Amino acid sequence: MGYLSLVGAIAAEVAATTAMKYSDGFSRPAPALLTALGYLVSFALLAHTLKTVSIGTAYAIWSGAGTAAIALLGLVLFGEGLGPAKIAGMLLIVAGVVVLNMGGAH
């Protein structure tokens, strides 16, 4: 159940960050409110996750998956570039999460 909460936390964080972009510096009330609510839900679900998943593993997955998802959404929704450096960075994030999980498997 912890990993299901973590998936929800990641989705809420990605939605909140995307809404923040649409808020135009918090000058648009609806996206600004969605940003605040999304982060509130994300942190609540992350806290719930930490009841059953180690903090290092949970945070690595939450931040890594969120970062990669936002980079891809930036490409799709906002026309941001995806060069070799961004690709390498996302691969390093995934590799880091895998290594952290392997280290916690003992």
mmCIF file of N, CA and C in Angstrom:
data_model
loop_
_atom_site.group_PDB
_atom_site.id
_atom_site.type_symbol
_atom_site.label_atom_id
_atom_site.label_comp_id
_atom_site.label_asym_id
_atom_site.label_seq_id
_atom_site.Cartn_x
_atom_site.Cartn_y
_atom_site.Cartn_z
ATOM 1 N N MET A 1 0.815 -1.211 0.000
ATOM 2 C CA MET A 1 0.000 0.000 0.000
ATOM 3 C C MET A 1 0.857 1.274 0.000
ATOM 4 N N GLY A 2 2.072 1.174 0.568
ATOM 5 C CA GLY A 2 2.958 2.335 0.619
ATOM 6 C C GLY A 2 3.345 2.836 -0.754
ATOM 7 N N TYR A 3 3.611 1.899 -1.660
ATOM 8 C CA TYR A 3 4.013 2.317 -3.004
ATOM 9 C C TYR A 3 2.843 2.894 -3.792
ATOM 10 N N LEU A 4 1.636 2.473 -3.487
ATOM 11 C CA LEU A 4 0.459 3.063 -4.134
ATOM 12 C C LEU A 4 0.294 4.521 -3.689
ATOM 13 N N SER A 5 0.504 4.776 -2.405
ATOM 14 C CA SER A 5 0.483 6.153 -1.905
ATOM 15 C C SER A 5 1.573 6.982 -2.560
ATOM 16 N N LEU A 6 2.731 6.355 -2.776
ATOM 17 C CA LEU A 6 3.843 7.056 -3.406
ATOM 18 C C LEU A 6 3.512 7.452 -4.840
ATOM 19 N N VAL A 7 2.844 6.576 -5.571
ATOM 20 C CA VAL A 7 2.426 6.909 -6.941
ATOM 21 C C VAL A 7 1.483 8.111 -6.918
ATOM 22 N N GLY A 8 0.556 8.118 -5.967
ATOM 23 C CA GLY A 8 -0.353 9.263 -5.833
ATOM 24 C C GLY A 8 0.387 10.537 -5.479
ATOM 25 N N ALA A 9 1.380 10.425 -4.600
ATOM 26 C CA ALA A 9 2.181 11.593 -4.211
ATOM 27 C C ALA A 9 2.937 12.164 -5.406
ATOM 28 N N ILE A 10 3.473 11.282 -6.219
ATOM 29 C CA ILE A 10 4.201 11.725 -7.423
ATOM 30 C C ILE A 10 3.239 12.411 -8.390
ATOM 31 N N ALA A 11 2.084 11.803 -8.617
ATOM 32 C CA ALA A 11 1.104 12.390 -9.541
ATOM 33 C C ALA A 11 0.649 13.761 -9.055
ATOM 34 N N ALA A 12 0.397 13.899 -7.759
ATOM 35 C CA ALA A 12 -0.049 15.183 -7.207
ATOM 36 C C ALA A 12 1.049 16.238 -7.330
ATOM 37 N N GLU A 13 2.305 15.841 -7.092
ATOM 38 C CA GLU A 13 3.413 16.784 -7.196
ATOM 39 C C GLU A 13 3.615 17.242 -8.634
ATOM 40 N N VAL A 14 3.506 16.317 -9.570
ATOM 41 C CA VAL A 14 3.652 16.669 -10.986
ATOM 42 C C VAL A 14 2.513 17.590 -11.428
ATOM 43 N N ALA A 15 1.294 17.295 -10.991
ATOM 44 C CA ALA A 15 0.153 18.157 -11.318
ATOM 45 C C ALA A 15 0.339 19.548 -10.716
ATOM 46 N N ALA A 16 0.821 19.602 -9.476
ATOM 47 C CA ALA A 16 1.027 20.896 -8.813
ATOM 48 C C ALA A 16 2.097 21.721 -9.520
ATOM 49 N N THR A 17 3.181 21.082 -9.914
ATOM 50 C CA THR A 17 4.251 21.805 -10.600
ATOM 51 C C THR A 17 3.789 22.297 -11.969
ATOM 52 N N THR A 18 3.021 21.476 -12.665
ATOM 53 C CA THR A 18 2.473 21.886 -13.961
ATOM 54 C C THR A 18 1.511 23.063 -13.790
ATOM 55 N N ALA A 19 0.661 22.985 -12.772
ATOM 56 C CA ALA A 19 -0.263 24.096 -12.493
ATOM 57 C C ALA A 19 0.510 25.373 -12.158
ATOM 58 N N MET A 20 1.652 25.221 -11.484
ATOM 59 C CA MET A 20 2.455 26.394 -11.142
ATOM 60 C C MET A 20 2.924 27.109 -12.409
ATOM 61 N N LYS A 21 3.298 26.341 -13.412
ATOM 62 C CA LYS A 21 3.706 26.944 -14.686
ATOM 63 C C LYS A 21 2.549 27.730 -15.295
ATOM 64 N N TYR A 22 1.356 27.137 -15.243
ATOM 65 C CA TYR A 22 0.167 27.800 -15.791
ATOM 66 C C TYR A 22 -0.302 28.984 -14.942
ATOM 67 N N SER A 23 0.166 29.066 -13.688
ATOM 68 C CA SER A 23 -0.283 30.149 -12.807
ATOM 69 C C SER A 23 0.321 31.498 -13.179
ATOM 70 N N ASP A 24 1.328 31.488 -14.060
ATOM 71 C CA ASP A 24 1.971 32.729 -14.512
ATOM 72 C C ASP A 24 2.463 33.549 -13.322
ATOM 73 N N GLY A 25 3.324 32.901 -12.524
ATOM 74 C CA GLY A 25 3.880 33.606 -11.357
ATOM 75 C C GLY A 25 2.849 33.837 -10.270
ATOM 76 N N PHE A 26 1.898 32.952 -10.137
ATOM 77 C CA PHE A 26 0.785 33.031 -9.174
ATOM 78 C C PHE A 26 -0.131 34.224 -9.428
ATOM 79 N N SER A 27 -0.147 34.707 -10.657
ATOM 80 C CA SER A 27 -1.039 35.823 -10.991
ATOM 81 C C SER A 27 -2.411 35.333 -11.462
ATOM 82 N N ARG A 28 -2.545 34.035 -11.718
ATOM 83 C CA ARG A 28 -3.831 33.448 -12.117
ATOM 84 C C ARG A 28 -4.327 32.582 -10.964
ATOM 85 N N PRO A 29 -5.453 32.952 -10.345
ATOM 86 C CA PRO A 29 -5.902 32.301 -9.111
ATOM 87 C C PRO A 29 -6.183 30.796 -9.220
ATOM 88 N N ALA A 30 -6.836 30.343 -10.273
ATOM 89 C CA ALA A 30 -7.203 28.923 -10.348
ATOM 90 C C ALA A 30 -5.970 28.019 -10.396
ATOM 91 N N PRO A 31 -5.015 28.267 -11.297
ATOM 92 C CA PRO A 31 -3.821 27.422 -11.276
ATOM 93 C C PRO A 31 -3.006 27.573 -9.985
ATOM 94 N N ALA A 32 -3.004 28.763 -9.403
ATOM 95 C CA ALA A 32 -2.281 28.964 -8.141
ATOM 96 C C ALA A 32 -2.897 28.114 -7.029
ATOM 97 N N LEU A 33 -4.223 28.066 -6.977
ATOM 98 C CA LEU A 33 -4.914 27.236 -5.984
ATOM 99 C C LEU A 33 -4.631 25.752 -6.238
ATOM 100 N N LEU A 34 -4.649 25.342 -7.502
ATOM 101 C CA LEU A 34 -4.325 23.949 -7.836
ATOM 102 C C LEU A 34 -2.894 23.597 -7.430
ATOM 103 N N THR A 35 -1.994 24.539 -7.549
ATOM 104 C CA THR A 35 -0.615 24.320 -7.117
ATOM 105 C C THR A 35 -0.564 24.032 -5.623
ATOM 106 N N ALA A 36 -1.192 24.888 -4.838
ATOM 107 C CA ALA A 36 -1.186 24.713 -3.380
ATOM 108 C C ALA A 36 -1.855 23.399 -2.976
ATOM 109 N N LEU A 37 -2.997 23.106 -3.558
ATOM 110 C CA LEU A 37 -3.703 21.867 -3.223
ATOM 111 C C LEU A 37 -2.910 20.637 -3.656
ATOM 112 N N GLY A 38 -2.309 20.707 -4.819
ATOM 113 C CA GLY A 38 -1.515 19.585 -5.303
ATOM 114 C C GLY A 38 -0.339 19.269 -4.405
ATOM 115 N N TYR A 39 0.358 20.305 -3.950
ATOM 116 C CA TYR A 39 1.485 20.064 -3.046
ATOM 117 C C TYR A 39 1.007 19.563 -1.684
ATOM 118 N N LEU A 40 -0.105 20.068 -1.210
ATOM 119 C CA LEU A 40 -0.670 19.589 0.059
ATOM 120 C C LEU A 40 -0.994 18.101 -0.030
ATOM 121 N N VAL A 41 -1.666 17.703 -1.096
ATOM 122 C CA VAL A 41 -1.998 16.287 -1.300
ATOM 123 C C VAL A 41 -0.720 15.462 -1.455
ATOM 124 N N SER A 42 0.232 15.967 -2.210
ATOM 125 C CA SER A 42 1.481 15.243 -2.427
ATOM 126 C C SER A 42 2.210 14.985 -1.111
ATOM 127 N N PHE A 43 2.349 16.015 -0.285
ATOM 128 C CA PHE A 43 3.052 15.845 0.986
ATOM 129 C C PHE A 43 2.289 14.926 1.935
ATOM 130 N N ALA A 44 0.969 15.009 1.931
ATOM 131 C CA ALA A 44 0.175 14.114 2.778
ATOM 132 C C ALA A 44 0.363 12.661 2.350
ATOM 133 N N LEU A 45 0.336 12.414 1.050
ATOM 134 C CA LEU A 45 0.528 11.049 0.559
ATOM 135 C C LEU A 45 1.966 10.574 0.773
ATOM 136 N N LEU A 46 2.923 11.465 0.633
ATOM 137 C CA LEU A 46 4.311 11.093 0.898
ATOM 138 C C LEU A 46 4.485 10.739 2.375
ATOM 139 N N ALA A 47 3.861 11.508 3.255
ATOM 140 C CA ALA A 47 3.924 11.199 4.688
ATOM 141 C C ALA A 47 3.306 9.833 4.975
ATOM 142 N N HIS A 48 2.209 9.529 4.322
ATOM 143 C CA HIS A 48 1.567 8.219 4.481
ATOM 144 C C HIS A 48 2.489 7.113 3.977
ATOM 145 N N THR A 49 3.167 7.361 2.875
ATOM 146 C CA THR A 49 4.104 6.390 2.311
ATOM 147 C C THR A 49 5.199 6.050 3.314
ATOM 148 N N LEU A 50 5.669 7.063 4.041
ATOM 149 C CA LEU A 50 6.793 6.869 4.959
ATOM 150 C C LEU A 50 6.458 5.975 6.147
ATOM 151 N N LYS A 51 5.193 5.627 6.308
ATOM 152 C CA LYS A 51 4.821 4.668 7.358
ATOM 153 C C LYS A 51 5.345 3.275 7.028
ATOM 154 N N THR A 52 5.494 2.965 5.731
ATOM 155 C CA THR A 52 5.859 1.607 5.333
ATOM 156 C C THR A 52 7.071 1.520 4.408
ATOM 157 N N VAL A 53 7.519 2.635 3.860
ATOM 158 C CA VAL A 53 8.652 2.637 2.928
ATOM 159 C C VAL A 53 9.755 3.496 3.545
ATOM 160 N N SER A 54 10.998 3.047 3.434
ATOM 161 C CA SER A 54 12.102 3.818 4.022
ATOM 162 C C SER A 54 12.176 5.208 3.395
ATOM 163 N N ILE A 55 12.627 6.154 4.183
ATOM 164 C CA ILE A 55 12.630 7.554 3.751
ATOM 165 C C ILE A 55 13.557 7.770 2.553
ATOM 166 N N GLY A 56 14.721 7.127 2.548
ATOM 167 C CA GLY A 56 15.646 7.294 1.428
ATOM 168 C C GLY A 56 15.068 6.782 0.124
ATOM 169 N N THR A 57 14.463 5.614 0.189
ATOM 170 C CA THR A 57 13.849 5.025 -1.001
ATOM 171 C C THR A 57 12.659 5.853 -1.469
ATOM 172 N N ALA A 58 11.774 6.192 -0.547
ATOM 173 C CA ALA A 58 10.565 6.945 -0.912
ATOM 174 C C ALA A 58 10.919 8.296 -1.513
ATOM 175 N N TYR A 59 11.840 9.013 -0.879
ATOM 176 C CA TYR A 59 12.174 10.347 -1.370
ATOM 177 C C TYR A 59 12.900 10.268 -2.711
ATOM 178 N N ALA A 60 13.776 9.283 -2.867
ATOM 179 C CA ALA A 60 14.485 9.133 -4.141
ATOM 180 C C ALA A 60 13.506 8.873 -5.280
ATOM 181 N N ILE A 61 12.554 7.989 -5.046
ATOM 182 C CA ILE A 61 11.570 7.691 -6.091
ATOM 183 C C ILE A 61 10.673 8.895 -6.335
ATOM 184 N N TRP A 62 10.200 9.531 -5.260
ATOM 185 C CA TRP A 62 9.292 10.684 -5.379
ATOM 186 C C TRP A 62 9.963 11.825 -6.154
ATOM 187 N N SER A 63 11.161 12.179 -5.747
ATOM 188 C CA SER A 63 11.817 13.313 -6.403
ATOM 189 C C SER A 63 12.309 12.947 -7.802
ATOM 190 N N GLY A 64 12.851 11.749 -7.957
ATOM 191 C CA GLY A 64 13.363 11.334 -9.259
ATOM 192 C C GLY A 64 12.278 11.180 -10.303
ATOM 193 N N ALA A 65 11.217 10.473 -9.938
ATOM 194 C CA ALA A 65 10.110 10.281 -10.888
ATOM 195 C C ALA A 65 9.441 11.610 -11.204
ATOM 196 N N GLY A 66 9.286 12.455 -10.191
ATOM 197 C CA GLY A 66 8.686 13.771 -10.417
ATOM 198 C C GLY A 66 9.530 14.631 -11.344
ATOM 199 N N THR A 67 10.830 14.617 -11.128
ATOM 200 C CA THR A 67 11.734 15.395 -11.976
ATOM 201 C C THR A 67 11.690 14.919 -13.424
ATOM 202 N N ALA A 68 11.744 13.617 -13.612
ATOM 203 C CA ALA A 68 11.701 13.068 -14.970
ATOM 204 C C ALA A 68 10.355 13.370 -15.641
ATOM 205 N N ALA A 69 9.265 13.218 -14.897
ATOM 206 C CA ALA A 69 7.937 13.491 -15.464
ATOM 207 C C ALA A 69 7.794 14.961 -15.852
ATOM 208 N N ILE A 70 8.275 15.856 -15.013
ATOM 209 C CA ILE A 70 8.186 17.285 -15.326
ATOM 210 C C ILE A 70 9.040 17.625 -16.543
ATOM 211 N N ALA A 71 10.214 17.008 -16.654
ATOM 212 C CA ALA A 71 11.047 17.259 -17.840
ATOM 213 C C ALA A 71 10.324 16.816 -19.107
ATOM 214 N N LEU A 72 9.663 15.668 -19.047
ATOM 215 C CA LEU A 72 8.916 15.193 -20.220
ATOM 216 C C LEU A 72 7.692 16.062 -20.498
ATOM 217 N N LEU A 73 6.991 16.499 -19.455
ATOM 218 C CA LEU A 73 5.841 17.393 -19.652
ATOM 219 C C LEU A 73 6.288 18.744 -20.199
ATOM 220 N N GLY A 74 7.457 19.207 -19.773
ATOM 221 C CA GLY A 74 7.999 20.444 -20.337
ATOM 222 C C GLY A 74 8.204 20.324 -21.832
ATOM 223 N N LEU A 75 8.659 19.171 -22.243
ATOM 224 C CA LEU A 75 8.854 18.906 -23.668
ATOM 225 C C LEU A 75 7.521 18.893 -24.411
ATOM 226 N N VAL A 76 6.546 18.162 -23.878
ATOM 227 C CA VAL A 76 5.264 17.963 -24.565
ATOM 228 C C VAL A 76 4.367 19.199 -24.491
ATOM 229 N N LEU A 77 4.220 19.782 -23.299
ATOM 230 C CA LEU A 77 3.260 20.876 -23.114
ATOM 231 C C LEU A 77 3.822 22.259 -23.408
ATOM 232 N N PHE A 78 5.122 22.443 -23.166
ATOM 233 C CA PHE A 78 5.676 23.791 -23.237
ATOM 234 C C PHE A 78 6.777 23.947 -24.278
ATOM 235 N N GLY A 79 7.009 22.910 -25.068
ATOM 236 C CA GLY A 79 7.988 22.994 -26.141
ATOM 237 C C GLY A 79 9.417 23.167 -25.685
ATOM 238 N N GLU A 80 9.730 22.738 -24.471
ATOM 239 C CA GLU A 80 11.103 22.836 -23.981
ATOM 240 C C GLU A 80 11.972 21.797 -24.682
ATOM 241 N N GLY A 81 13.224 22.071 -24.782
ATOM 242 C CA GLY A 81 14.134 21.181 -25.477
ATOM 243 C C GLY A 81 14.469 19.926 -24.675
ATOM 244 N N LEU A 82 14.908 18.897 -25.395
ATOM 245 C CA LEU A 82 15.340 17.651 -24.762
ATOM 246 C C LEU A 82 16.637 17.232 -25.441
ATOM 247 N N GLY A 83 17.718 17.841 -24.983
ATOM 248 C CA GLY A 83 19.022 17.541 -25.566
ATOM 249 C C GLY A 83 19.719 16.410 -24.831
ATOM 250 N N PRO A 84 20.922 16.123 -25.269
ATOM 251 C CA PRO A 84 21.683 15.025 -24.660
ATOM 252 C C PRO A 84 21.901 15.203 -23.148
ATOM 253 N N ALA A 85 22.114 16.419 -22.705
ATOM 254 C CA ALA A 85 22.349 16.645 -21.277
ATOM 255 C C ALA A 85 21.107 16.308 -20.453
ATOM 256 N N LYS A 86 19.921 16.699 -20.919
ATOM 257 C CA LYS A 86 18.688 16.375 -20.193
ATOM 258 C C LYS A 86 18.440 14.871 -20.189
ATOM 259 N N ILE A 87 18.671 14.239 -21.304
ATOM 260 C CA ILE A 87 18.488 12.785 -21.386
ATOM 261 C C ILE A 87 19.444 12.090 -20.419
ATOM 262 N N ALA A 88 20.700 12.515 -20.426
ATOM 263 C CA ALA A 88 21.688 11.927 -19.519
ATOM 264 C C ALA A 88 21.287 12.164 -18.062
ATOM 265 N N GLY A 89 20.801 13.353 -17.765
ATOM 266 C CA GLY A 89 20.373 13.659 -16.405
ATOM 267 C C GLY A 89 19.234 12.767 -15.942
ATOM 268 N N MET A 90 18.248 12.560 -16.805
ATOM 269 C CA MET A 90 17.128 11.684 -16.440
ATOM 270 C C MET A 90 17.591 10.249 -16.257
ATOM 271 N N LEU A 91 18.504 9.796 -17.113
ATOM 272 C CA LEU A 91 19.032 8.434 -16.958
ATOM 273 C C LEU A 91 19.818 8.294 -15.654
ATOM 274 N N LEU A 92 20.552 9.330 -15.282
ATOM 275 C CA LEU A 92 21.284 9.298 -14.017
ATOM 276 C C LEU A 92 20.334 9.276 -12.820
ATOM 277 N N ILE A 93 19.210 9.993 -12.920
ATOM 278 C CA ILE A 93 18.219 9.966 -11.848
ATOM 279 C C ILE A 93 17.675 8.555 -11.682
ATOM 280 N N VAL A 94 17.296 7.939 -12.783
ATOM 281 C CA VAL A 94 16.769 6.572 -12.730
ATOM 282 C C VAL A 94 17.822 5.627 -12.167
ATOM 283 N N ALA A 95 19.054 5.762 -12.614
ATOM 284 C CA ALA A 95 20.130 4.904 -12.107
ATOM 285 C C ALA A 95 20.324 5.105 -10.613
ATOM 286 N N GLY A 96 20.253 6.343 -10.158
ATOM 287 C CA GLY A 96 20.394 6.629 -8.728
ATOM 288 C C GLY A 96 19.305 5.987 -7.899
ATOM 289 N N VAL A 97 18.081 6.042 -8.380
ATOM 290 C CA VAL A 97 16.972 5.410 -7.669
ATOM 291 C C VAL A 97 17.175 3.902 -7.600
ATOM 292 N N VAL A 98 17.596 3.309 -8.702
ATOM 293 C CA VAL A 98 17.840 1.865 -8.724
ATOM 294 C C VAL A 98 18.937 1.494 -7.725
ATOM 295 N N VAL A 99 20.033 2.237 -7.717
ATOM 296 C CA VAL A 99 21.138 1.937 -6.808
ATOM 297 C C VAL A 99 20.693 2.096 -5.349
ATOM 298 N N LEU A 100 19.949 3.146 -5.047
ATOM 299 C CA LEU A 100 19.442 3.319 -3.677
ATOM 300 C C LEU A 100 18.548 2.157 -3.271
ATOM 301 N N ASN A 101 17.698 1.707 -4.152
ATOM 302 C CA ASN A 101 16.824 0.578 -3.842
ATOM 303 C C ASN A 101 17.626 -0.705 -3.645
ATOM 304 N N MET A 102 18.649 -0.905 -4.429
ATOM 305 C CA MET A 102 19.482 -2.095 -4.274
ATOM 306 C C MET A 102 20.212 -2.057 -2.936
ATOM 307 N N GLY A 103 20.639 -0.890 -2.518
ATOM 308 C CA GLY A 103 21.336 -0.757 -1.245
ATOM 309 C C GLY A 103 20.437 -0.985 -0.060
ATOM 310 N N GLY A 104 19.139 -0.747 -0.214
ATOM 311 C CA GLY A 104 18.195 -0.934 0.890
ATOM 312 C C GLY A 104 17.582 -2.304 0.930
ATOM 313 N N ALA A 105 17.965 -3.186 0.024
ATOM 314 C CA ALA A 105 17.338 -4.495 -0.066
ATOM 315 C C ALA A 105 17.884 -5.491 0.945
ATOM 316 N N HIS A 106 18.919 -5.145 1.678
ATOM 317 C CA HIS A 106 19.533 -6.096 2.618
ATOM 318 C C HIS A 106 18.586 -6.410 3.738
#
